[in-house]
Amino acid sequence: MAGDSPSFRRHPLPFSIDLLRWLPSSTSSARLIAAAVHDPTIPASSHLHLLSLPDPASPLASLPLPSRPTALRCSRTVLAAATSSGSLHLLPSSFDTDSVISIPSGAGFHVGPVRGLDCGGEEWVTAGEDGRVHLVSDGGDGRVVARRVWDGKGMLGYETARWASSAEFATGGAGCGVQWWDRRKGNAVVAQCKGIWGRGVAAGIVHSIDIHPSRKHICVVGGSSGAIFAWDLRWPQQPIPLSGVGLHETAEPVCESEVWEVLFDNYTQSSDIISAASTRILPVMMCSEDGILAIVEQDERPLELLAEPCAINSFDIDPQNPSDVVCALEWESIGVLTRGRDAMVAE
């Protein structure tokens, strides 16, 4: 690694953060973050906070949630949060809490934690530990409508969901690996990958999926036992290992615990630009239960950015300034990592 090291700033907070996302900013000076917070020692302490940098300790606005937040996503116009009790809450990305629209938990929606949540333009997809998958859309008159796509009836549980196009999305979890859905084929699962755990890695759970916007046929997946792999729909039976404990291949483990989130990193340049334009998996950023924030690239040694003494629950790359990464540290603080271009080019 050449050049200056990235800078890191830690902001202690009076609350613990489970999830966070950058919000779109209308001005270059506004650096806004949505943070889902929870304090198990205080009843009714789950909230969605609007925070600003460089002073995130004092929320600019707050939305109470009925239970602990379990999923958080932001589109260009809407911020969505799901909870452990199975509810969904949608509000403008401007954080106008008076305009929030909610779908309560229950037989008609989810019973239990909603772990998968993503926006596909006109619709949101939700996937829960109850094995249910829903598509949520605007019903008019300030209402939203949830339509059930699948009900696993307790035989499997979902942990993540990600749109690839207006018609296709992927889900992952326990007992199902990664599933690829196509609405043009009757909202059906058209492909399935059970992962790479059979190659010397214990059976695991998929926690996170990301799909590159310019390569919608490729998923990158993070799961248990430090497993990170890519799944290319062109070769669905041959997942590509990027990291994992127990792999007897070129992939080097970046951690040994749960990989909570993975995101394609459009800031880091691939070490092989030519092959990156064809078959090479582009660089991926991840965070883990054992406090690692790192960049993983195919056939390269992992590039460790942070090694914290606590879990990194969540992270997000600023879409408007991808040199900046914000992460949620389990010990009541936010970390902001600013990268220099030279420092992040893998050799």
mmCIF file of C-alpha atoms in Angstrom:
data_model
loop_
_atom_site.group_PDB
_atom_site.id
_atom_site.type_symbol
_atom_site.label_atom_id
_atom_site.label_comp_id
_atom_site.label_asym_id
_atom_site.label_seq_id
_atom_site.Cartn_x
_atom_site.Cartn_y
_atom_site.Cartn_z
ATOM 1 C CA MET A 1 0.000 0.000 0.000
ATOM 2 C CA ALA A 2 1.471 3.320 -1.070
ATOM 3 C CA GLY A 3 0.818 6.896 -0.123
ATOM 4 C CA ASP A 4 -0.561 8.440 3.042
ATOM 5 C CA SER A 5 -2.567 6.352 5.470
ATOM 6 C CA PRO A 6 -6.283 7.102 5.726
ATOM 7 C CA SER A 7 -7.366 9.326 8.614
ATOM 8 C CA PHE A 8 -9.809 8.074 11.244
ATOM 9 C CA ARG A 9 -11.944 10.120 13.648
ATOM 10 C CA ARG A 10 -13.911 8.583 16.500
ATOM 11 C CA HIS A 11 -16.988 10.404 17.832
ATOM 12 C CA PRO A 12 -18.146 9.146 21.290
ATOM 13 C CA LEU A 13 -21.929 9.144 21.649
ATOM 14 C CA PRO A 14 -24.417 8.919 24.535
ATOM 15 C CA PHE A 15 -26.225 6.067 22.762
ATOM 16 C CA SER A 16 -25.394 2.827 20.953
ATOM 17 C CA ILE A 17 -25.858 2.562 17.179
ATOM 18 C CA ASP A 18 -27.028 -0.606 15.453
ATOM 19 C CA LEU A 19 -27.189 0.704 11.874
ATOM 20 C CA LEU A 20 -26.298 3.860 9.975
ATOM 21 C CA ARG A 21 -26.545 5.286 6.460
ATOM 22 C CA TRP A 22 -25.381 8.425 4.692
ATOM 23 C CA LEU A 23 -28.271 10.631 3.619
ATOM 24 C CA PRO A 24 -28.302 12.538 0.317
ATOM 25 C CA SER A 25 -27.228 16.129 0.913
ATOM 26 C CA SER A 26 -28.570 19.103 -1.008
ATOM 27 C CA THR A 27 -25.473 21.164 -0.161
ATOM 28 C CA SER A 28 -21.816 20.199 -0.022
ATOM 29 C CA SER A 29 -21.534 21.489 3.545
ATOM 30 C CA ALA A 30 -24.293 19.257 4.921
ATOM 31 C CA ARG A 31 -22.984 15.841 6.007
ATOM 32 C CA LEU A 32 -26.016 13.998 7.328
ATOM 33 C CA ILE A 33 -26.342 10.464 8.703
ATOM 34 C CA ALA A 34 -29.384 8.394 9.651
ATOM 35 C CA ALA A 35 -28.630 6.241 12.693
ATOM 36 C CA ALA A 36 -30.790 3.486 14.176
ATOM 37 C CA VAL A 37 -30.161 3.382 17.926
ATOM 38 C CA HIS A 38 -31.257 1.198 20.828
ATOM 39 C CA ASP A 39 -30.533 1.044 24.557
ATOM 40 C CA PRO A 40 -31.553 -2.309 26.115
ATOM 41 C CA THR A 41 -31.378 -0.824 29.625
ATOM 42 C CA ILE A 42 -34.144 1.723 28.952
ATOM 43 C CA PRO A 43 -37.735 0.809 27.945
ATOM 44 C CA ALA A 44 -38.964 2.289 24.649
ATOM 45 C CA SER A 45 -35.489 3.496 23.768
ATOM 46 C CA SER A 46 -35.396 2.602 20.074
ATOM 47 C CA HIS A 47 -35.121 5.578 17.728
ATOM 48 C CA LEU A 48 -34.078 6.706 14.301
ATOM 49 C CA HIS A 49 -31.812 9.750 14.699
ATOM 50 C CA LEU A 50 -30.731 12.375 12.200
ATOM 51 C CA LEU A 51 -27.076 13.190 12.914
ATOM 52 C CA SER A 52 -24.711 15.715 11.381
ATOM 53 C CA LEU A 53 -20.959 15.687 11.006
ATOM 54 C CA PRO A 54 -18.688 16.747 12.543
ATOM 55 C CA ASP A 55 -20.955 16.857 15.652
ATOM 56 C CA PRO A 56 -23.114 13.703 15.747
ATOM 57 C CA ALA A 57 -23.614 13.647 19.540
ATOM 58 C CA SER A 58 -26.723 15.888 19.410
ATOM 59 C CA PRO A 59 -29.454 14.553 17.085
ATOM 60 C CA LEU A 60 -31.062 17.121 14.789
ATOM 61 C CA ALA A 61 -34.310 15.122 14.723
ATOM 62 C CA SER A 62 -35.582 11.822 16.046
ATOM 63 C CA LEU A 63 -38.274 9.273 15.219
ATOM 64 C CA PRO A 64 -39.366 6.775 17.932
ATOM 65 C CA LEU A 65 -39.557 3.143 16.823
ATOM 66 C CA PRO A 66 -41.771 0.481 18.427
ATOM 67 C CA SER A 67 -38.886 -1.984 18.843
ATOM 68 C CA ARG A 68 -35.202 -2.417 18.098
ATOM 69 C CA PRO A 69 -34.193 -1.431 14.544
ATOM 70 C CA THR A 70 -33.003 -4.361 12.418
ATOM 71 C CA ALA A 71 -32.673 -2.904 8.892
ATOM 72 C CA LEU A 72 -32.052 0.578 7.484
ATOM 73 C CA ARG A 73 -31.937 1.726 3.856
ATOM 74 C CA CYS A 74 -32.113 5.036 2.039
ATOM 75 C CA SER A 75 -33.199 5.756 -1.525
ATOM 76 C CA ARG A 76 -32.874 9.156 -3.172
ATOM 77 C CA THR A 77 -36.119 10.332 -1.586
ATOM 78 C CA VAL A 78 -37.156 7.845 1.124
ATOM 79 C CA LEU A 79 -35.555 6.541 4.303
ATOM 80 C CA ALA A 80 -36.833 3.167 5.510
ATOM 81 C CA ALA A 81 -36.336 1.405 8.840
ATOM 82 C CA ALA A 82 -37.545 -2.053 9.880
ATOM 83 C CA THR A 83 -37.753 -3.453 13.395
ATOM 84 C CA SER A 84 -37.379 -6.593 15.466
ATOM 85 C CA SER A 85 -41.134 -6.774 16.018
ATOM 86 C CA GLY A 86 -41.804 -6.842 12.254
ATOM 87 C CA SER A 87 -42.863 -3.277 11.421
ATOM 88 C CA LEU A 88 -41.688 -1.004 8.587
ATOM 89 C CA HIS A 89 -41.410 2.795 8.722
ATOM 90 C CA LEU A 90 -40.984 5.056 5.676
ATOM 91 C CA LEU A 91 -40.228 8.771 5.825
ATOM 92 C CA PRO A 92 -38.768 11.320 3.411
ATOM 93 C CA SER A 93 -34.960 11.343 3.269
ATOM 94 C CA SER A 94 -35.270 14.982 4.372
ATOM 95 C CA PHE A 95 -36.258 13.404 7.739
ATOM 96 C CA ASP A 96 -39.697 15.007 7.935
ATOM 97 C CA THR A 97 -40.991 12.892 10.821
ATOM 98 C CA ASP A 98 -44.520 14.290 10.391
ATOM 99 C CA SER A 99 -44.732 12.461 7.053
ATOM 100 C CA VAL A 100 -43.823 8.984 8.284
ATOM 101 C CA ILE A 101 -45.876 6.041 6.960
ATOM 102 C CA SER A 102 -45.784 2.762 8.874
ATOM 103 C CA ILE A 103 -46.809 -0.836 8.290
ATOM 104 C CA PRO A 104 -47.395 -2.571 11.630
ATOM 105 C CA SER A 105 -46.244 -6.094 12.365
ATOM 106 C CA GLY A 106 -48.752 -8.900 12.311
ATOM 107 C CA ALA A 107 -50.267 -11.707 10.292
ATOM 108 C CA GLY A 108 -50.585 -9.494 7.219
ATOM 109 C CA PHE A 109 -46.923 -8.483 7.199
ATOM 110 C CA HIS A 110 -44.028 -9.835 9.293
ATOM 111 C CA VAL A 111 -43.980 -11.536 12.670
ATOM 112 C CA GLY A 112 -40.517 -11.089 14.132
ATOM 113 C CA PRO A 113 -37.394 -9.285 12.914
ATOM 114 C CA VAL A 114 -37.279 -7.845 9.390
ATOM 115 C CA ARG A 115 -33.623 -8.239 8.384
ATOM 116 C CA GLY A 116 -33.742 -7.699 4.631
ATOM 117 C CA LEU A 117 -34.763 -4.311 3.246
ATOM 118 C CA ASP A 118 -33.991 -2.538 -0.022
ATOM 119 C CA CYS A 119 -35.480 -0.103 -2.531
ATOM 120 C CA GLY A 120 -35.995 -1.076 -6.148
ATOM 121 C CA GLY A 121 -37.180 2.235 -7.535
ATOM 122 C CA GLU A 122 -40.962 2.078 -7.138
ATOM 123 C CA GLU A 123 -41.024 -0.799 -4.655
ATOM 124 C CA TRP A 124 -39.318 -1.896 -1.462
ATOM 125 C CA VAL A 125 -38.580 -5.526 -0.699
ATOM 126 C CA THR A 126 -38.674 -6.844 2.873
ATOM 127 C CA ALA A 127 -37.464 -10.251 4.055
ATOM 128 C CA GLY A 128 -37.763 -11.515 7.611
ATOM 129 C CA GLU A 129 -36.646 -14.198 10.026
ATOM 130 C CA ASP A 130 -40.209 -15.521 9.726
ATOM 131 C CA GLY A 131 -39.367 -16.641 6.177
ATOM 132 C CA ARG A 132 -41.694 -14.123 4.551
ATOM 133 C CA VAL A 133 -40.849 -11.887 1.603
ATOM 134 C CA HIS A 134 -42.986 -8.844 0.745
ATOM 135 C CA LEU A 135 -43.026 -6.151 -1.916
ATOM 136 C CA VAL A 136 -44.118 -2.771 -0.559
ATOM 137 C CA SER A 137 -45.400 -0.035 -2.872
ATOM 138 C CA ASP A 138 -47.360 3.203 -2.866
ATOM 139 C CA GLY A 139 -51.066 2.527 -2.500
ATOM 140 C CA GLY A 140 -52.106 6.153 -2.962
ATOM 141 C CA ASP A 141 -53.752 8.535 -0.500
ATOM 142 C CA GLY A 142 -50.735 8.389 1.788
ATOM 143 C CA ARG A 143 -50.943 4.608 2.119
ATOM 144 C CA VAL A 144 -48.513 1.821 1.334
ATOM 145 C CA VAL A 145 -49.473 -1.690 0.302
ATOM 146 C CA ALA A 146 -47.534 -4.836 1.192
ATOM 147 C CA ARG A 147 -47.947 -7.834 -1.100
ATOM 148 C CA ARG A 148 -46.601 -11.187 0.054
ATOM 149 C CA VAL A 149 -44.322 -12.875 -2.448
ATOM 150 C CA TRP A 150 -43.294 -15.878 -0.362
ATOM 151 C CA ASP A 151 -43.905 -17.465 3.009
ATOM 152 C CA GLY A 152 -41.292 -19.940 4.213
ATOM 153 C CA LYS A 153 -43.559 -20.926 7.123
ATOM 154 C CA GLY A 154 -40.650 -21.223 9.542
ATOM 155 C CA MET A 155 -38.586 -23.586 7.394
ATOM 156 C CA LEU A 156 -36.015 -20.880 6.656
ATOM 157 C CA GLY A 157 -35.220 -17.355 7.759
ATOM 158 C CA TYR A 158 -34.049 -14.360 5.760
ATOM 159 C CA GLU A 159 -31.287 -11.993 6.837
ATOM 160 C CA THR A 160 -30.821 -9.752 3.803
ATOM 161 C CA ALA A 161 -32.364 -8.615 0.514
ATOM 162 C CA ARG A 162 -31.007 -6.579 -2.399
ATOM 163 C CA TRP A 163 -32.520 -5.370 -5.678
ATOM 164 C CA ALA A 164 -30.570 -5.954 -8.896
ATOM 165 C CA SER A 165 -33.069 -4.359 -11.284
ATOM 166 C CA SER A 166 -36.715 -3.321 -11.314
ATOM 167 C CA ALA A 167 -37.629 -6.980 -11.860
ATOM 168 C CA GLU A 168 -34.907 -8.939 -10.033
ATOM 169 C CA PHE A 169 -33.702 -9.130 -6.446
ATOM 170 C CA ALA A 170 -31.625 -11.435 -4.267
ATOM 171 C CA THR A 171 -32.257 -12.694 -0.733
ATOM 172 C CA GLY A 172 -30.125 -14.612 1.725
ATOM 173 C CA GLY A 173 -30.277 -16.060 5.191
ATOM 174 C CA ALA A 174 -30.294 -19.298 7.156
ATOM 175 C CA GLY A 175 -31.233 -22.491 5.395
ATOM 176 C CA CYS A 176 -31.522 -20.919 1.958
ATOM 177 C CA GLY A 177 -28.086 -19.562 1.015
ATOM 178 C CA VAL A 178 -28.631 -16.939 -1.694
ATOM 179 C CA GLN A 179 -31.783 -16.908 -3.812
ATOM 180 C CA TRP A 180 -32.321 -14.957 -7.023
ATOM 181 C CA TRP A 181 -35.900 -13.835 -7.750
ATOM 182 C CA ASP A 182 -37.366 -12.687 -11.081
ATOM 183 C CA ARG A 183 -40.730 -10.934 -11.052
ATOM 184 C CA ARG A 184 -41.116 -11.559 -14.786
ATOM 185 C CA LYS A 185 -41.325 -15.273 -14.012
ATOM 186 C CA GLY A 186 -44.103 -15.166 -11.468
ATOM 187 C CA ASN A 187 -42.151 -13.743 -8.529
ATOM 188 C CA ALA A 188 -40.272 -17.021 -8.385
ATOM 189 C CA VAL A 189 -36.806 -18.090 -7.264
ATOM 190 C CA VAL A 190 -34.989 -18.745 -10.540
ATOM 191 C CA ALA A 191 -31.521 -19.556 -9.160
ATOM 192 C CA GLN A 192 -30.056 -20.537 -5.814
ATOM 193 C CA CYS A 193 -26.543 -20.686 -4.364
ATOM 194 C CA LYS A 194 -25.972 -22.489 -1.080
ATOM 195 C CA GLY A 195 -22.590 -20.867 -0.627
ATOM 196 C CA ILE A 196 -19.053 -22.127 -0.250
ATOM 197 C CA TRP A 197 -19.331 -23.577 3.233
ATOM 198 C CA GLY A 198 -18.944 -27.100 1.896
ATOM 199 C CA ARG A 199 -15.282 -26.337 1.098
ATOM 200 C CA GLY A 200 -13.975 -26.809 4.600
ATOM 201 C CA VAL A 201 -16.082 -24.088 6.218
ATOM 202 C CA ALA A 202 -18.828 -24.854 8.716
ATOM 203 C CA ALA A 203 -22.439 -24.437 7.612
ATOM 204 C CA GLY A 204 -23.236 -20.744 7.868
ATOM 205 C CA ILE A 205 -25.684 -17.899 7.528
ATOM 206 C CA VAL A 206 -25.780 -15.212 4.858
ATOM 207 C CA HIS A 207 -25.883 -11.793 6.573
ATOM 208 C CA SER A 208 -25.372 -9.341 3.721
ATOM 209 C CA ILE A 209 -25.596 -9.114 -0.074
ATOM 210 C CA ASP A 210 -24.516 -6.363 -2.456
ATOM 211 C CA ILE A 211 -24.987 -6.167 -6.214
ATOM 212 C CA HIS A 212 -22.811 -3.936 -8.366
ATOM 213 C CA PRO A 213 -24.917 -1.394 -10.351
ATOM 214 C CA SER A 214 -22.991 -2.010 -13.571
ATOM 215 C CA ARG A 215 -22.732 -5.800 -13.110
ATOM 216 C CA LYS A 216 -26.188 -6.841 -12.071
ATOM 217 C CA HIS A 217 -25.434 -10.531 -12.614
ATOM 218 C CA ILE A 218 -22.837 -10.567 -9.784
ATOM 219 C CA CYS A 219 -23.605 -10.699 -6.047
ATOM 220 C CA VAL A 220 -21.053 -10.374 -3.292
ATOM 221 C CA VAL A 221 -22.062 -12.165 -0.108
ATOM 222 C CA GLY A 222 -20.948 -11.910 3.528
ATOM 223 C CA GLY A 223 -21.779 -14.541 6.115
ATOM 224 C CA SER A 224 -20.640 -16.493 9.143
ATOM 225 C CA SER A 225 -17.123 -17.824 9.832
ATOM 226 C CA GLY A 226 -15.641 -14.841 7.993
ATOM 227 C CA ALA A 227 -17.022 -16.075 4.676
ATOM 228 C CA ILE A 228 -17.108 -13.620 1.777
ATOM 229 C CA PHE A 229 -17.776 -14.879 -1.716
ATOM 230 C CA ALA A 230 -19.024 -13.715 -5.091
ATOM 231 C CA TRP A 231 -21.829 -15.406 -7.007
ATOM 232 C CA ASP A 232 -22.001 -14.903 -10.757
ATOM 233 C CA LEU A 233 -25.308 -15.912 -12.337
ATOM 234 C CA ARG A 234 -23.468 -16.837 -15.512
ATOM 235 C CA TRP A 235 -21.808 -19.671 -13.549
ATOM 236 C CA PRO A 236 -24.296 -20.262 -10.712
ATOM 237 C CA GLN A 237 -22.715 -23.491 -9.483
ATOM 238 C CA GLN A 238 -19.245 -22.002 -9.036
ATOM 239 C CA PRO A 239 -19.197 -19.318 -6.297
ATOM 240 C CA ILE A 240 -15.909 -17.444 -6.069
ATOM 241 C CA PRO A 241 -14.356 -17.413 -2.555
ATOM 242 C CA LEU A 242 -12.879 -14.069 -1.493
ATOM 243 C CA SER A 243 -12.299 -14.761 2.211
ATOM 244 C CA GLY A 244 -13.140 -17.431 4.740
ATOM 245 C CA VAL A 245 -11.815 -19.605 7.550
ATOM 246 C CA GLY A 246 -10.950 -23.087 6.363
ATOM 247 C CA LEU A 247 -10.694 -22.352 2.643
ATOM 248 C CA HIS A 248 -7.917 -24.361 1.016
ATOM 249 C CA GLU A 249 -7.614 -21.936 -1.855
ATOM 250 C CA THR A 250 -6.015 -18.598 -2.626
ATOM 251 C CA ALA A 251 -8.556 -16.677 -0.535
ATOM 252 C CA GLU A 252 -7.053 -15.393 2.699
ATOM 253 C CA PRO A 253 -9.340 -14.974 5.753
ATOM 254 C CA VAL A 254 -9.862 -11.364 6.749
ATOM 255 C CA CYS A 255 -11.716 -12.298 9.969
ATOM 256 C CA GLU A 256 -13.063 -15.350 11.787
ATOM 257 C CA SER A 257 -16.417 -14.033 12.929
ATOM 258 C CA GLU A 258 -19.725 -12.887 11.451
ATOM 259 C CA VAL A 259 -19.398 -10.582 8.458
ATOM 260 C CA TRP A 260 -22.197 -8.116 9.128
ATOM 261 C CA GLU A 261 -22.102 -6.058 5.940
ATOM 262 C CA VAL A 262 -20.464 -6.084 2.510
ATOM 263 C CA LEU A 263 -20.467 -3.325 -0.116
ATOM 264 C CA PHE A 264 -18.748 -2.991 -3.457
ATOM 265 C CA ASP A 265 -16.167 -0.234 -3.027
ATOM 266 C CA ASN A 266 -16.250 2.047 -6.053
ATOM 267 C CA TYR A 267 -13.416 4.130 -4.600
ATOM 268 C CA THR A 268 -10.732 1.451 -4.439
ATOM 269 C CA GLN A 269 -9.092 0.786 -7.789
ATOM 270 C CA SER A 270 -8.648 -2.844 -8.748
ATOM 271 C CA SER A 271 -5.091 -4.103 -8.973
ATOM 272 C CA ASP A 272 -5.901 -5.401 -12.466
ATOM 273 C CA ILE A 273 -7.852 -2.816 -14.423
ATOM 274 C CA ILE A 274 -7.968 -4.837 -17.639
ATOM 275 C CA SER A 275 -9.456 -7.987 -16.157
ATOM 276 C CA ALA A 276 -11.689 -5.887 -13.896
ATOM 277 C CA ALA A 277 -13.519 -4.865 -17.062
ATOM 278 C CA SER A 278 -14.391 -8.501 -17.804
ATOM 279 C CA THR A 279 -14.458 -11.282 -15.205
ATOM 280 C CA ARG A 280 -12.559 -10.047 -12.156
ATOM 281 C CA ILE A 281 -14.612 -9.356 -9.015
ATOM 282 C CA LEU A 282 -14.297 -5.686 -8.098
ATOM 283 C CA PRO A 283 -13.028 -4.685 -4.604
ATOM 284 C CA VAL A 284 -15.391 -5.202 -1.687
ATOM 285 C CA MET A 285 -15.493 -3.520 1.733
ATOM 286 C CA MET A 286 -16.697 -5.446 4.794
ATOM 287 C CA CYS A 287 -17.209 -5.081 8.547
ATOM 288 C CA SER A 288 -17.326 -7.816 11.171
ATOM 289 C CA GLU A 289 -18.314 -8.891 14.653
ATOM 290 C CA ASP A 290 -14.656 -9.008 15.693
ATOM 291 C CA GLY A 291 -14.078 -5.355 14.798
ATOM 292 C CA ILE A 292 -12.540 -5.523 11.330
ATOM 293 C CA LEU A 293 -13.190 -3.021 8.545
ATOM 294 C CA ALA A 294 -11.305 -4.126 5.450
ATOM 295 C CA ILE A 295 -11.161 -4.224 1.669
ATOM 296 C CA VAL A 296 -11.179 -7.667 0.080
ATOM 297 C CA GLU A 297 -10.143 -8.231 -3.513
ATOM 298 C CA GLN A 298 -9.995 -11.406 -5.566
ATOM 299 C CA ASP A 299 -6.579 -13.114 -5.411
ATOM 300 C CA GLU A 300 -5.118 -10.322 -3.252
ATOM 301 C CA ARG A 301 -4.274 -10.027 0.438
ATOM 302 C CA PRO A 302 -7.025 -8.240 2.401
ATOM 303 C CA LEU A 303 -6.363 -4.570 3.110
ATOM 304 C CA GLU A 304 -7.254 -3.931 6.761
ATOM 305 C CA LEU A 305 -8.514 -0.395 7.386
ATOM 306 C CA LEU A 306 -9.577 -0.723 11.038
ATOM 307 C CA ALA A 307 -9.129 -3.296 13.797
ATOM 308 C CA GLU A 308 -11.323 -2.240 16.722
ATOM 309 C CA PRO A 309 -11.637 -3.914 20.151
ATOM 310 C CA CYS A 310 -15.413 -4.117 19.654
ATOM 311 C CA ALA A 311 -17.818 -5.143 16.912
ATOM 312 C CA ILE A 312 -18.361 -2.874 13.927
ATOM 313 C CA ASN A 313 -22.122 -3.223 13.595
ATOM 314 C CA SER A 314 -22.594 -1.354 10.346
ATOM 315 C CA PHE A 315 -20.851 0.875 7.807
ATOM 316 C CA ASP A 316 -21.669 2.926 4.745
ATOM 317 C CA ILE A 317 -19.679 4.523 1.932
ATOM 318 C CA ASP A 318 -20.684 8.092 1.105
ATOM 319 C CA PRO A 319 -22.174 7.845 -2.430
ATOM 320 C CA GLN A 320 -21.416 11.526 -3.076
ATOM 321 C CA ASN A 321 -17.854 11.360 -1.754
ATOM 322 C CA PRO A 322 -16.778 7.683 -1.696
ATOM 323 C CA SER A 323 -13.458 8.461 -0.026
ATOM 324 C CA ASP A 324 -15.459 8.816 3.212
ATOM 325 C CA VAL A 325 -16.722 5.825 5.180
ATOM 326 C CA VAL A 326 -18.835 5.992 8.336
ATOM 327 C CA CYS A 327 -19.105 3.022 10.702
ATOM 328 C CA ALA A 328 -20.994 2.159 13.876
ATOM 329 C CA LEU A 329 -18.776 0.903 16.711
ATOM 330 C CA GLU A 330 -20.516 -1.227 19.308
ATOM 331 C CA TRP A 331 -18.975 0.778 22.165
ATOM 332 C CA GLU A 332 -21.194 3.847 21.654
ATOM 333 C CA SER A 333 -19.290 5.729 19.001
ATOM 334 C CA ILE A 334 -19.235 6.569 15.306
ATOM 335 C CA GLY A 335 -16.061 6.262 13.279
ATOM 336 C CA VAL A 336 -15.381 8.322 10.170
ATOM 337 C CA LEU A 337 -12.639 7.092 7.850
ATOM 338 C CA THR A 338 -11.304 9.424 5.144
ATOM 339 C CA ARG A 339 -9.181 7.794 2.495
ATOM 340 C CA GLY A 340 -6.544 9.225 0.177
ATOM 341 C CA ARG A 341 -6.580 8.026 -3.398
ATOM 342 C CA ASP A 342 -2.968 6.825 -3.359
ATOM 343 C CA ALA A 343 -3.410 5.017 -0.053
ATOM 344 C CA MET A 344 -6.295 2.893 -1.303
ATOM 345 C CA VAL A 345 -4.844 1.553 -4.558
ATOM 346 C CA ALA A 346 -3.981 -2.117 -4.044
ATOM 347 C CA GLU A 347 -0.585 -3.196 -5.264
#
